[in-house]
Coordinates of C-alpha atoms and ligand atoms in Angstrom, one line a residue:
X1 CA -136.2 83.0 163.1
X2 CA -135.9 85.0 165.7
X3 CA -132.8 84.4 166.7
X4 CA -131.5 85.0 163.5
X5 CA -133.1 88.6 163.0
X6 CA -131.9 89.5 166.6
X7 CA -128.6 88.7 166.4
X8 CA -128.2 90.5 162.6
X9 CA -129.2 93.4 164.5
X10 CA -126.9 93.2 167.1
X11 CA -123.8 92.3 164.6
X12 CA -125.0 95.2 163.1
X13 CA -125.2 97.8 165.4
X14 CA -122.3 96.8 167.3
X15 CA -120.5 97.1 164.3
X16 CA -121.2 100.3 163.8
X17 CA -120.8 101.8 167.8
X18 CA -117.2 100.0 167.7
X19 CA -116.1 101.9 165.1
X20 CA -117.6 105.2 166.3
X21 CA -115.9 103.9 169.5
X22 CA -112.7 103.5 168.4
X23 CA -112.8 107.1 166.2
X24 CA -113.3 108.8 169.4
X25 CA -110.6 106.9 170.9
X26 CA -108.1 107.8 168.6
X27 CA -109.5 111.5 168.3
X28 CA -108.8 112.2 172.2
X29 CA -105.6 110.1 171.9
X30 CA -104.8 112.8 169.0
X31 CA -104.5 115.6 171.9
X32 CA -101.2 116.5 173.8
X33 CA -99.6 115.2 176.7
X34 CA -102.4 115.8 179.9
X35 CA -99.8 115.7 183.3
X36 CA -100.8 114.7 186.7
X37 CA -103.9 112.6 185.4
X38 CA -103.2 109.5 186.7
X39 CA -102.0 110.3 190.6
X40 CA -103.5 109.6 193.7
X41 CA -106.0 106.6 193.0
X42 CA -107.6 106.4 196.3
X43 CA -109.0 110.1 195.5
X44 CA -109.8 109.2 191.7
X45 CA -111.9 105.6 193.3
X46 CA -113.4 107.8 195.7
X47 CA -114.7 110.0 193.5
X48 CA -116.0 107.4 191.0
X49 CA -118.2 106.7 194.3
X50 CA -119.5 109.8 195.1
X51 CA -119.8 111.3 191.6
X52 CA -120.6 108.5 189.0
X53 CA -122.2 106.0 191.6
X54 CA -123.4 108.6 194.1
X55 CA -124.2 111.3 191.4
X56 CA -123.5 113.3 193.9
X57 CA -122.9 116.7 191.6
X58 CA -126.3 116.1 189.9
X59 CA -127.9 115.7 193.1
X60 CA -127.3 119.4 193.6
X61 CA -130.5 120.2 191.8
X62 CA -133.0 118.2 193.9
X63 CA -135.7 116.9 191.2
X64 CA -133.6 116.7 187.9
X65 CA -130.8 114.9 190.0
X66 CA -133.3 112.2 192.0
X67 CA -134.5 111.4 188.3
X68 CA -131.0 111.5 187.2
X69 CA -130.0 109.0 189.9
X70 CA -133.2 106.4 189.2
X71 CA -132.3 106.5 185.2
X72 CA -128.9 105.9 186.0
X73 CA -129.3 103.3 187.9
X74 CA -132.3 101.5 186.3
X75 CA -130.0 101.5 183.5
X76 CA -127.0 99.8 185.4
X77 CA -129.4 97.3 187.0
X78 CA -131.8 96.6 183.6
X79 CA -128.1 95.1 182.1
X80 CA -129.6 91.9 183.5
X81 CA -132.8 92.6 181.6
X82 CA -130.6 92.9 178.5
X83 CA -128.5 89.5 179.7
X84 CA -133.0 88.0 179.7
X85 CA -133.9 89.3 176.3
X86 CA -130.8 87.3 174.4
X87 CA -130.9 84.3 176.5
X88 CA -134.6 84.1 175.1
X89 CA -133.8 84.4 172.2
X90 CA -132.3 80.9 172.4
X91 CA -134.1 79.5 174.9
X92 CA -137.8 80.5 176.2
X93 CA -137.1 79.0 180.0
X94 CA -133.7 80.9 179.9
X95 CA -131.9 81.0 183.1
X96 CA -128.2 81.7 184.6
X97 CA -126.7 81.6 187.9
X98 CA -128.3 85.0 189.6
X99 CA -130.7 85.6 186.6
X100 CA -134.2 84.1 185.7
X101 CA -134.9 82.2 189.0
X102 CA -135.1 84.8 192.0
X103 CA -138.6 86.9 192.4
X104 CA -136.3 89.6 193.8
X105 CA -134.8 90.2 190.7
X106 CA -137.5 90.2 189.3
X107 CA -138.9 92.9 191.9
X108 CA -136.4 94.6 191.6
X109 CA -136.3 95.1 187.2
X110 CA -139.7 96.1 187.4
X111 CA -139.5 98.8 190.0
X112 CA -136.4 100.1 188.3
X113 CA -138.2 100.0 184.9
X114 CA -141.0 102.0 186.5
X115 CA -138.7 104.1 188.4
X116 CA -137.2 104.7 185.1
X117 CA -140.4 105.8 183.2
X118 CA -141.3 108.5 186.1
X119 CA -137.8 110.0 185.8
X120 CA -138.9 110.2 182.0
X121 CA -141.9 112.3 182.8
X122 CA -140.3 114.6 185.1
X123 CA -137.5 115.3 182.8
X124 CA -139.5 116.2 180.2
X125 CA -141.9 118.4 182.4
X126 CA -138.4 120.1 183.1
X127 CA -137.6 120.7 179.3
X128 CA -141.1 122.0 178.9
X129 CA -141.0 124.3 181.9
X130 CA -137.2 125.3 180.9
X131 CA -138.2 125.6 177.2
X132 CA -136.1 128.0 175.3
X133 CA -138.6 129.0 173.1
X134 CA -140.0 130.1 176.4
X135 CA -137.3 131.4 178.5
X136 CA -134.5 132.2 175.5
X137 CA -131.3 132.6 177.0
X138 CA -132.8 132.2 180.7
X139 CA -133.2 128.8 179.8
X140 CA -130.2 126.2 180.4
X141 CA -131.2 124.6 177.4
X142 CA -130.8 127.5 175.1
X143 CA -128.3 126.1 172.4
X144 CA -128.4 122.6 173.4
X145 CA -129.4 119.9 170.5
X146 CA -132.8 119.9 172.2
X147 CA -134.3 117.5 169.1
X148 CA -131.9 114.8 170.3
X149 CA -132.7 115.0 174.0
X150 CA -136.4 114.5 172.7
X151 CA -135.5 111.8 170.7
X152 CA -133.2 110.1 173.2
X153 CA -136.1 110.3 175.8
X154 CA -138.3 108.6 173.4
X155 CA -136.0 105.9 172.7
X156 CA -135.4 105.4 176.7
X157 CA -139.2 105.1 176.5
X158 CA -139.4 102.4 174.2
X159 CA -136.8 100.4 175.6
X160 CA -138.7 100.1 178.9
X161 CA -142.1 99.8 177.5
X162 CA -141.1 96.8 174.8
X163 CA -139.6 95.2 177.8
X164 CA -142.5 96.1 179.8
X165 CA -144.8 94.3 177.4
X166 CA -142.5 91.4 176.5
X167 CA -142.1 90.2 179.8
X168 CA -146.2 90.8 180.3
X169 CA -146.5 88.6 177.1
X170 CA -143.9 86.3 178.5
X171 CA -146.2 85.7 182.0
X172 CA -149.0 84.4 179.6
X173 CA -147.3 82.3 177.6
X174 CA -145.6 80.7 180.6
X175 CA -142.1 81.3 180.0
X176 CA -141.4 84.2 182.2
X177 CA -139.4 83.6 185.2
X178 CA -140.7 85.6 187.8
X179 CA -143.1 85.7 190.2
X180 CA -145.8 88.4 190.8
X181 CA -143.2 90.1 192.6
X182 CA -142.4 91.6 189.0
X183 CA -145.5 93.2 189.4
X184 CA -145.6 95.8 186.3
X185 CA -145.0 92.7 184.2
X186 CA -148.2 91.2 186.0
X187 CA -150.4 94.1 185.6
X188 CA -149.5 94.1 182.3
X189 CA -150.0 90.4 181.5
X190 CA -153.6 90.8 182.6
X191 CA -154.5 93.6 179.9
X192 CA -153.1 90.8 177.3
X193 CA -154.3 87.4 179.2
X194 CA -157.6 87.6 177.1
X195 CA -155.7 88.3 173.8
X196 CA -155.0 84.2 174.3
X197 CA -151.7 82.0 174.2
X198 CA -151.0 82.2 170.4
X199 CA -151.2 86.4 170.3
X200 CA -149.0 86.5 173.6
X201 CA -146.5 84.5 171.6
X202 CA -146.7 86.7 168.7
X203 CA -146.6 89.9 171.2
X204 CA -143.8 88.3 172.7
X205 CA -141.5 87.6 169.4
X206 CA -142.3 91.5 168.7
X207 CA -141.8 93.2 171.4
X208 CA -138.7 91.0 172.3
X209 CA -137.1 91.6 168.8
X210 CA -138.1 95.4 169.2
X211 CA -136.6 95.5 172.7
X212 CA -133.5 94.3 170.7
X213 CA -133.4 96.7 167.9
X214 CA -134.2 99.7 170.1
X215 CA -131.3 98.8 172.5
X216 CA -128.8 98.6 169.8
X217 CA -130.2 101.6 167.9
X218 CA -130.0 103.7 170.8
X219 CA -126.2 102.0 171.4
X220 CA -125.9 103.6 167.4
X221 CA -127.4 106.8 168.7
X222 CA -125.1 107.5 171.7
X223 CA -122.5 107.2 170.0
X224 CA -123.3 109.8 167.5
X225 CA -124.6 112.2 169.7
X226 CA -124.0 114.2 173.2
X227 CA -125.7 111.0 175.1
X228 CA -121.9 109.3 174.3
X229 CA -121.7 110.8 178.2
X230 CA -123.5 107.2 179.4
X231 CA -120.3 106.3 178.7
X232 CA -117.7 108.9 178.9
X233 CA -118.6 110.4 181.5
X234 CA -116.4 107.9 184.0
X235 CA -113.9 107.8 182.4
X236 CA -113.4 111.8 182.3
X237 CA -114.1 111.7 186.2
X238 CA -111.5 109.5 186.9
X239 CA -109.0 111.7 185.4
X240 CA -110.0 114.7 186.2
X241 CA -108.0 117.1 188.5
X242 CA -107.8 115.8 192.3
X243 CA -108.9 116.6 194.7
X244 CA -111.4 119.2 193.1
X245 CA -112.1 119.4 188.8
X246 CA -111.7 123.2 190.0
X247 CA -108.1 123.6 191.3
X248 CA -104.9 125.3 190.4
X249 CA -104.4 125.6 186.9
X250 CA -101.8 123.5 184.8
X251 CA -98.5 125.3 184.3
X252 CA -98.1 125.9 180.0
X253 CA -94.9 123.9 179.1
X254 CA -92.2 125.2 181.6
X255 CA -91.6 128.8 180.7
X256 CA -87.6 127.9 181.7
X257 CA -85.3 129.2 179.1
X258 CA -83.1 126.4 179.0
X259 CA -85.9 124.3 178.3
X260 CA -87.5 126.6 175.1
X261 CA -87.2 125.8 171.7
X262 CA -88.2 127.5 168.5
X263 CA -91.4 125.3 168.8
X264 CA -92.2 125.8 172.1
X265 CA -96.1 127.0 171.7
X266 CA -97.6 128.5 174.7
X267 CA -101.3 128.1 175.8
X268 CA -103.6 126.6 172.9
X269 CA -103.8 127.8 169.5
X270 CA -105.1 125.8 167.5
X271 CA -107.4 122.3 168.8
X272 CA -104.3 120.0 168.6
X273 CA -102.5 121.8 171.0
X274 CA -105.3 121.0 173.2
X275 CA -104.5 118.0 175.8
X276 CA -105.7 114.6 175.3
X277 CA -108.1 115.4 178.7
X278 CA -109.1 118.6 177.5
X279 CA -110.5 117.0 173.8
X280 CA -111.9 114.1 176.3
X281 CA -113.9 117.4 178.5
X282 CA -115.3 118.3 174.9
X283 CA -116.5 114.9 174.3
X284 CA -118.4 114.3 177.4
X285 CA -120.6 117.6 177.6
X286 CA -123.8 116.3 177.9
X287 CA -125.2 119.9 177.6
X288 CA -127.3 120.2 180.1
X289 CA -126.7 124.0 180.8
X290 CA -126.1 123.3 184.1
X291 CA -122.5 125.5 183.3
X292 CA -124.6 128.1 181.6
X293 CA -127.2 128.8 184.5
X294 CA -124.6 129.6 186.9
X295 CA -122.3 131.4 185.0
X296 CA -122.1 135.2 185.7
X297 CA -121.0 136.2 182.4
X298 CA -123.8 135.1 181.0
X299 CA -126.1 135.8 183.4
X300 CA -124.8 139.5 182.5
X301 CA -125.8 139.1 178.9
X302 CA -122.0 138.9 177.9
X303 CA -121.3 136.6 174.8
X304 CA -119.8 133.8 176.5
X305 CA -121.4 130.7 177.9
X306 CA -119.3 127.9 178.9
X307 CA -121.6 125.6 177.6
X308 CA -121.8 126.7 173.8
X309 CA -118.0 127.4 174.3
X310 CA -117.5 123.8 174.8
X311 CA -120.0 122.4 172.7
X312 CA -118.3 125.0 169.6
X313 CA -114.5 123.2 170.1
X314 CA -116.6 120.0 170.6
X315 CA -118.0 120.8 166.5
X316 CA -114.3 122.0 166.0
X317 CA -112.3 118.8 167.1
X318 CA -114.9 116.8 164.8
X319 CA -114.4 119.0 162.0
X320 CA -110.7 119.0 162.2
X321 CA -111.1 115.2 162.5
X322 CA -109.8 114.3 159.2
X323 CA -106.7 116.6 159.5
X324 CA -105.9 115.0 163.3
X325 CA -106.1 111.6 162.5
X326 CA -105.2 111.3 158.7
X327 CA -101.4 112.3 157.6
X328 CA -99.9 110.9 154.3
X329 CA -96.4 110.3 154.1
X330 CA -94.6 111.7 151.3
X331 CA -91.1 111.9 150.9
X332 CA -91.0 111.3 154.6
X333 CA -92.4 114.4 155.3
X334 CA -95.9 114.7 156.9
X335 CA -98.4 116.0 155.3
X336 CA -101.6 117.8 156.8
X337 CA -104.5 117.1 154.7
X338 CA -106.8 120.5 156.1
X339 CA -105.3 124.0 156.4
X340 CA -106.3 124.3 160.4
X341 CA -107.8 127.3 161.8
X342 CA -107.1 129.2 164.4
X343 CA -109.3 128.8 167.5
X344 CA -109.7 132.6 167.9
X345 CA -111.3 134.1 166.5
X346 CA -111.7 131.6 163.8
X347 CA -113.6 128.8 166.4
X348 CA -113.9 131.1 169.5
X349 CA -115.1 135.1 169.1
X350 CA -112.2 136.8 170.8
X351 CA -115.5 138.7 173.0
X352 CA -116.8 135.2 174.4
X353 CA -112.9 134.5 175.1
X354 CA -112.6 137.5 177.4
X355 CA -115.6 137.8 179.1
X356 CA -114.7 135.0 181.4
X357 CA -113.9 136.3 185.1
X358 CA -112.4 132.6 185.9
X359 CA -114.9 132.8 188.8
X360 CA -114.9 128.9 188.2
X361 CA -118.8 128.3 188.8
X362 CA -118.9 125.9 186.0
X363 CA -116.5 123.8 187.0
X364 CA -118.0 123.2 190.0
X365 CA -121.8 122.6 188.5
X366 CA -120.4 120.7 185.8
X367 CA -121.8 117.3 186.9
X368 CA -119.3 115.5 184.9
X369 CA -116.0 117.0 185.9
X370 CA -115.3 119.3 182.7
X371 CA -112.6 122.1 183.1
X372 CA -113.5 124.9 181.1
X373 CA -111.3 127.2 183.0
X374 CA -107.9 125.4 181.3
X375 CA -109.1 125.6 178.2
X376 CA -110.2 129.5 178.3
X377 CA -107.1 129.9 180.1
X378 CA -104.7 128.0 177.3
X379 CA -106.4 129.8 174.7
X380 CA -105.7 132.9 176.3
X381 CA -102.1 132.7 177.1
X382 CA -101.4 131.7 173.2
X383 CA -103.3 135.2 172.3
X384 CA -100.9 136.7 174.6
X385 CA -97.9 134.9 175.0
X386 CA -97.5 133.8 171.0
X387 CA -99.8 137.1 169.5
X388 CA -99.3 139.6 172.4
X389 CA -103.1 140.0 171.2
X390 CA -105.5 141.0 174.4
X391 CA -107.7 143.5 175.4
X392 CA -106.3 147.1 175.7
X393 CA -107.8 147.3 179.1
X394 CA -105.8 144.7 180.6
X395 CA -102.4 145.9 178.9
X396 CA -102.1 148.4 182.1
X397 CA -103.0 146.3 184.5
X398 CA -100.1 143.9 183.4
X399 CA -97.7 147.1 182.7
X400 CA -98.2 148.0 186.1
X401 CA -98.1 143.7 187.8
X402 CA -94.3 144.3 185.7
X403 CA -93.2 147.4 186.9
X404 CA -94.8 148.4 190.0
X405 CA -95.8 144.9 191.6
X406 CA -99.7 145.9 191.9
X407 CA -102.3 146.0 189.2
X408 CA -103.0 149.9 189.8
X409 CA -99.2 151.4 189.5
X410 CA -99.6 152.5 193.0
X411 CA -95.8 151.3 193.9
X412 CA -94.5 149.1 196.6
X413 CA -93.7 152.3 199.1
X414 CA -97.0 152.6 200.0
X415 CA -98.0 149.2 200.7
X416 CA -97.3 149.4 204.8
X417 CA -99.4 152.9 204.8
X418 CA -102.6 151.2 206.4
X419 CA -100.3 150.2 209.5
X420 CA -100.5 153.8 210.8
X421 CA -104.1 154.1 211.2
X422 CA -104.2 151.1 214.2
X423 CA -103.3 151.7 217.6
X424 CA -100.6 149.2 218.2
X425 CA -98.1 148.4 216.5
X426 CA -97.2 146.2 213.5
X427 CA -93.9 144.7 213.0
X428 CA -92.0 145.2 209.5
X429 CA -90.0 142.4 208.3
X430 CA -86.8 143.5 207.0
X431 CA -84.5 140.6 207.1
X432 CA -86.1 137.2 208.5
X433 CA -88.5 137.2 210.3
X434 CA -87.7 137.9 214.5
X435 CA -87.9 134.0 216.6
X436 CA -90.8 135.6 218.5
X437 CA -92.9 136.3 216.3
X438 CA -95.5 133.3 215.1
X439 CA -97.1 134.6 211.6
X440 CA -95.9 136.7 208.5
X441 CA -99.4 138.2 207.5
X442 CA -99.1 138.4 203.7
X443 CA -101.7 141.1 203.0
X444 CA -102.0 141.4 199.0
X445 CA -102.2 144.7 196.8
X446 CA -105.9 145.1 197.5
X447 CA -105.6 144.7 201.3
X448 CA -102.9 146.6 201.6
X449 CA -103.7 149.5 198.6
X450 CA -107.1 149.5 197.8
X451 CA -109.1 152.0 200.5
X452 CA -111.7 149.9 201.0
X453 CA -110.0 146.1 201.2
X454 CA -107.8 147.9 203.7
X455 CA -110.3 148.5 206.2
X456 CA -110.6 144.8 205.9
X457 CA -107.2 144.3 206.4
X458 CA -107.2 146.3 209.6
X459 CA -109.8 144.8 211.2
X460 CA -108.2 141.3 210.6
X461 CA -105.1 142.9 212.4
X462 CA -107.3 144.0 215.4
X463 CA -108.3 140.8 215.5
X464 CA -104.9 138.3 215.2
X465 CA -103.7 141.4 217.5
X466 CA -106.7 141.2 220.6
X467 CA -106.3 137.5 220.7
X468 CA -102.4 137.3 220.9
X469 CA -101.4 136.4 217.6
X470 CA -98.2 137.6 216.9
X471 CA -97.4 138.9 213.2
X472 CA -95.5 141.0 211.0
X473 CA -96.0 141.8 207.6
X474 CA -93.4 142.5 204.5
X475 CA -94.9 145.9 203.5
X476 CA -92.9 146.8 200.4
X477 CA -90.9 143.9 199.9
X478 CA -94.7 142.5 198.9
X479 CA -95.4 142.7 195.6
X480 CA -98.1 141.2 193.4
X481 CA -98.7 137.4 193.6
X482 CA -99.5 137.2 189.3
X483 CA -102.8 136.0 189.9
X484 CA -104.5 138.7 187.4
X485 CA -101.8 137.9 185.4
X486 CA -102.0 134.4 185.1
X487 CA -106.1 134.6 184.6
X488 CA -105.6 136.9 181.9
X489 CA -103.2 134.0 180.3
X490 CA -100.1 136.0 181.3
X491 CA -98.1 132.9 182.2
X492 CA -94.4 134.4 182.1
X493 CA -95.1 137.5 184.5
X494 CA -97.3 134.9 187.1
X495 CA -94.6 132.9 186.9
X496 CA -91.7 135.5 187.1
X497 CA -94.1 136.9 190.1
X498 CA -94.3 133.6 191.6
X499 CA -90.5 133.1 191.7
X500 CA -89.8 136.9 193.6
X501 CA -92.8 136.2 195.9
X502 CA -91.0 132.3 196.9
X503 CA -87.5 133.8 197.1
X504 CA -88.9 136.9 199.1
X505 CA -90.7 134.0 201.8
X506 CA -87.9 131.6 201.9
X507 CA -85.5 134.6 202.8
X508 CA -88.1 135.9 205.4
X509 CA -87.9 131.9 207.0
X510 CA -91.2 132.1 208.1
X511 CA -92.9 129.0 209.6
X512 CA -96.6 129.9 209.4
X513 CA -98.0 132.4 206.8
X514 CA -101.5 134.5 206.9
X515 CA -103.0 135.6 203.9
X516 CA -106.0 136.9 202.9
X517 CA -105.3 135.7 199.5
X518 CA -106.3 132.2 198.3
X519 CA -103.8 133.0 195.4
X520 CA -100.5 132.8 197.5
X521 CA -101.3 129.4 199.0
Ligands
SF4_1 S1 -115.2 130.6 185.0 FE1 -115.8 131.9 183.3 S2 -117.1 130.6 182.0 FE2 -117.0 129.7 184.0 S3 -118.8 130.5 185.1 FE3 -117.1 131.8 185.6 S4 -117.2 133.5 184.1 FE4 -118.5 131.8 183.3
SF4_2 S1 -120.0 121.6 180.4 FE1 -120.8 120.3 182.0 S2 -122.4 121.6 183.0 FE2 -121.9 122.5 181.1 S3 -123.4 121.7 179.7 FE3 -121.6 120.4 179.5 S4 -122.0 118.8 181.0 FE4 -123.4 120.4 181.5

């Protein structure tokens, strides 16, 4: 009997999480073409290490990220629990090769399963303390689906704890494997040894059938919610960008004009035009506000949070799921089935959109490798580059990038000015750059413009100069690298910038270049 009811409700349930599976599948599949995603494996294995195996970006917050590391891995290593509670359902003496003869193992599911249980207290102690009925938006919790992360610590719970008693049930009735090295299962067994034989069996049969349903209900669960991570969450490591999730930013398609055509669409518009990794970023956000804490915007009281920013495409993409995945043919025509909408400021409040400063701190706390930067970024260049539609601040700023080659309109004559003020003297490249000479400092608009920066830039001078470096610098055949441009989703001018700045180095033949900009290199 049952054998019967526990394998109806594993047909059951797997039924349902395949074809939840399989949705998603197609949904992320929906998304456009994701380049350099599948280069340099030895990185992409590495990081599967250090990341998934290792958790080594959840270990970053000492407490949550040791109980982090026992769930995780009480979950990888009670599989063989899993592989117990089906064989016994056949077969009381179950055993396999490897499972249901060695004490170790036994050992070694108990201590996870207790391991496991701990973690369970302390992450809920850390939702209480973190509350944000409590803290409001000091909490990295506010605007998470806290219910569910209550109800999937609950249903954790129960999987260990019908185990827990199964197995105890299972030492009285003779049929479980292990020795008292299993020794939660022991202690257990105790409590229920005066119950008597016939009651064990009955607690057995129970607990092993709830074991069951609570496994494949919570299988049901994941799927549905923002625990689908458990099993996401490697796969969007692996193809995230290498050798850091936080590194230079995709180009939008190549801005060449031979290569433009009337539907060329710049940056992302609407959540199709979104890659296939960036729809896979959305679905792995487990939301644990990790994002949120750090980010400054925020932490200014601005309207953006990467978090909610994600998790509001996330709502988006399964709204619009109908639309992505079902077309009708008619007349051999395709036909869209939903009007879509327009990600700002239909999806995304044009406010949350640019209060980003593309600082990048939640990339790098983002324990499972999600880029919010690329997607801000995309959606910002298709509110400039396809509706010329961005802040009037910035409008300046880019005016000035175009015509003066510095974000302040200060102009290129003045960018050798701080060279006066030292007491030796600074070489000005004016052709290519003189055989004797080892470095061509490139210097930047703020070091070389802004009164304070260049103070900085003069004392790194003093510097390279006191311990023999040899240098020159361009002076006004610098001009702005297009970094503020291309943060600000102004792909055509960083790009147009970019091209000026290579032709201006390449004709300087420099061998070894000094900046004080990350942005050049
Ligand atoms: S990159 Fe933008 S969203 Fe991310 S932390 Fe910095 S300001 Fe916040
Ligand atoms: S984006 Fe990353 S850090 Fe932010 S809530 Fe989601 S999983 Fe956590």
């Amino acid at each position: 009997m049952r054998l019967i009811v526990g394998l109806v409700i594993t047909v059951a349930a797997l039924a349902i999480a395949l074809n939840r599976a399989l949705f998603i599948m197609k949904l992320v599949r929906s998304g456009a073409k994701a380049p350099n995603r599948s280069s340099t494996i030895a990185s992409r294995i590495s990081t599967e290490l250090t990341e998934v195996l290792g958790q080594r970006k959840l270990l970053a917050k000492t407490i949550p990220g040791i109980a982090h590391f026992f769930t995780f891995w009480g979950f990888t290593i009670l599989i063989a629990t899993i592989i117990e509670a089906y064989g016994a359902l056949f077969q009381s003496n179950f055993a396999i090769p490897l499972i249901g003869h060695d004490s170790w193992l036994g050992f070694i599911e108990d201590f996870f399963s207790v391991a496991v249980l701990v973690s369970l207290v302390v992450f809920s102690i850390i939702r209480v303390i973190n509350a944000p009925k409590k803290k409001a938006k000091a909490s990295r919790f506010y605007g998470s689906h806290n219910s569910a992360a209550w109800l999937v610590l609950a249903g954790i719970a129960l999987v260990v704890i019908t185990l827990l008693v199964y197995r105890a049930a299972q030492v009285n009735t003779g049929d479980f494997p292990y020795s008292n090295f299993a020794f939660a299962s022991h202690l257990i067994a105790n409590a229920l040894a005066p119950l008597g034989h016939s009651a064990n069996s009955a607690i057995e049969t129970i607990f092993l059938l709830g074991n069951i349903a609570i496994i494949m209900g919570f299988l049901v669960f994941v799927t549905y919610s923002k625990h689908l991570h458990i099993f996401v969450a490697p796969i969007n490591i692996a193809f995230s960008r290498r050798p850091k999730a936080l590194g230079a930013l995709d180009k939008t398609p190549n801005m060449d004009p031979e290569e433009l055509s009337e539907d060329s669409v710049f940056g992302v518009g609407k959540i199709e035009d979104f890659s296939w990794k960036q729809l896979l970023d959305l679905v792995t956000c487990t939301e644990c506000g990790r994002c949120q804490e750090q980010c400054p915007a925020w932490n200014t009281q601005k309207p953006l949070s990467p978090k909610l920013l994600i998790m509001d495409l996330r709502e988006h993409l399964f709204e619009s799921s109908q639309r992505l995945l079902t077309t009708t043919k008619d007349s051999g025509t395709t036909q869209v089935l939903q009007e879509p909408k327009m990600l700002v400021p239909s999806v995304i409040d044009p406010d949350v959109l640019w209060s980003c400063t593309t600082c990048g701190a939640c990339v790098e706390a983002c324990p499972v490798d999600i880029e919010h930067i690329d997607a801000i970024v995309d959606m910002r260049r298709y509110q400039v580059l396809m509706e010329s539609d961005f802040p009037s601040e910035a409008q300046g700023m880019l005016r000035n990038i175009e015509n003066q080659g510095d974000p302040w309109g200060l102009g290129s004559s003045h960018r050798g000015d701080w060279v006066s003020e030292l007491d030796f003297e600074v070489p000005i490249i004016t052709n290519e750059i003189p055989e004797d000479i080892e470095y061509l400092f490139w210097v930047g608009c703020a070091g070389a413009l802004d009164e304070r920066a260049r103070k900085v830039t003069q004392s790194i001078a003093r510097l390279l100069h006191r311990s023999g470096v040899t240098f020159a610098i361009l002076a006004k055949k610098e001009s702005c690298t297009g970094d503020p441009a291309r943060r600000l989703g102004n792909e055509y001018l960083y790009q147009s910038q970019a091209m000026t700045n290579i032709e201006t180095l390449n004709s300087a033949k420099a061998k070894k270049d000094h900046s004080l900009l990350p942005s050049l290199l």
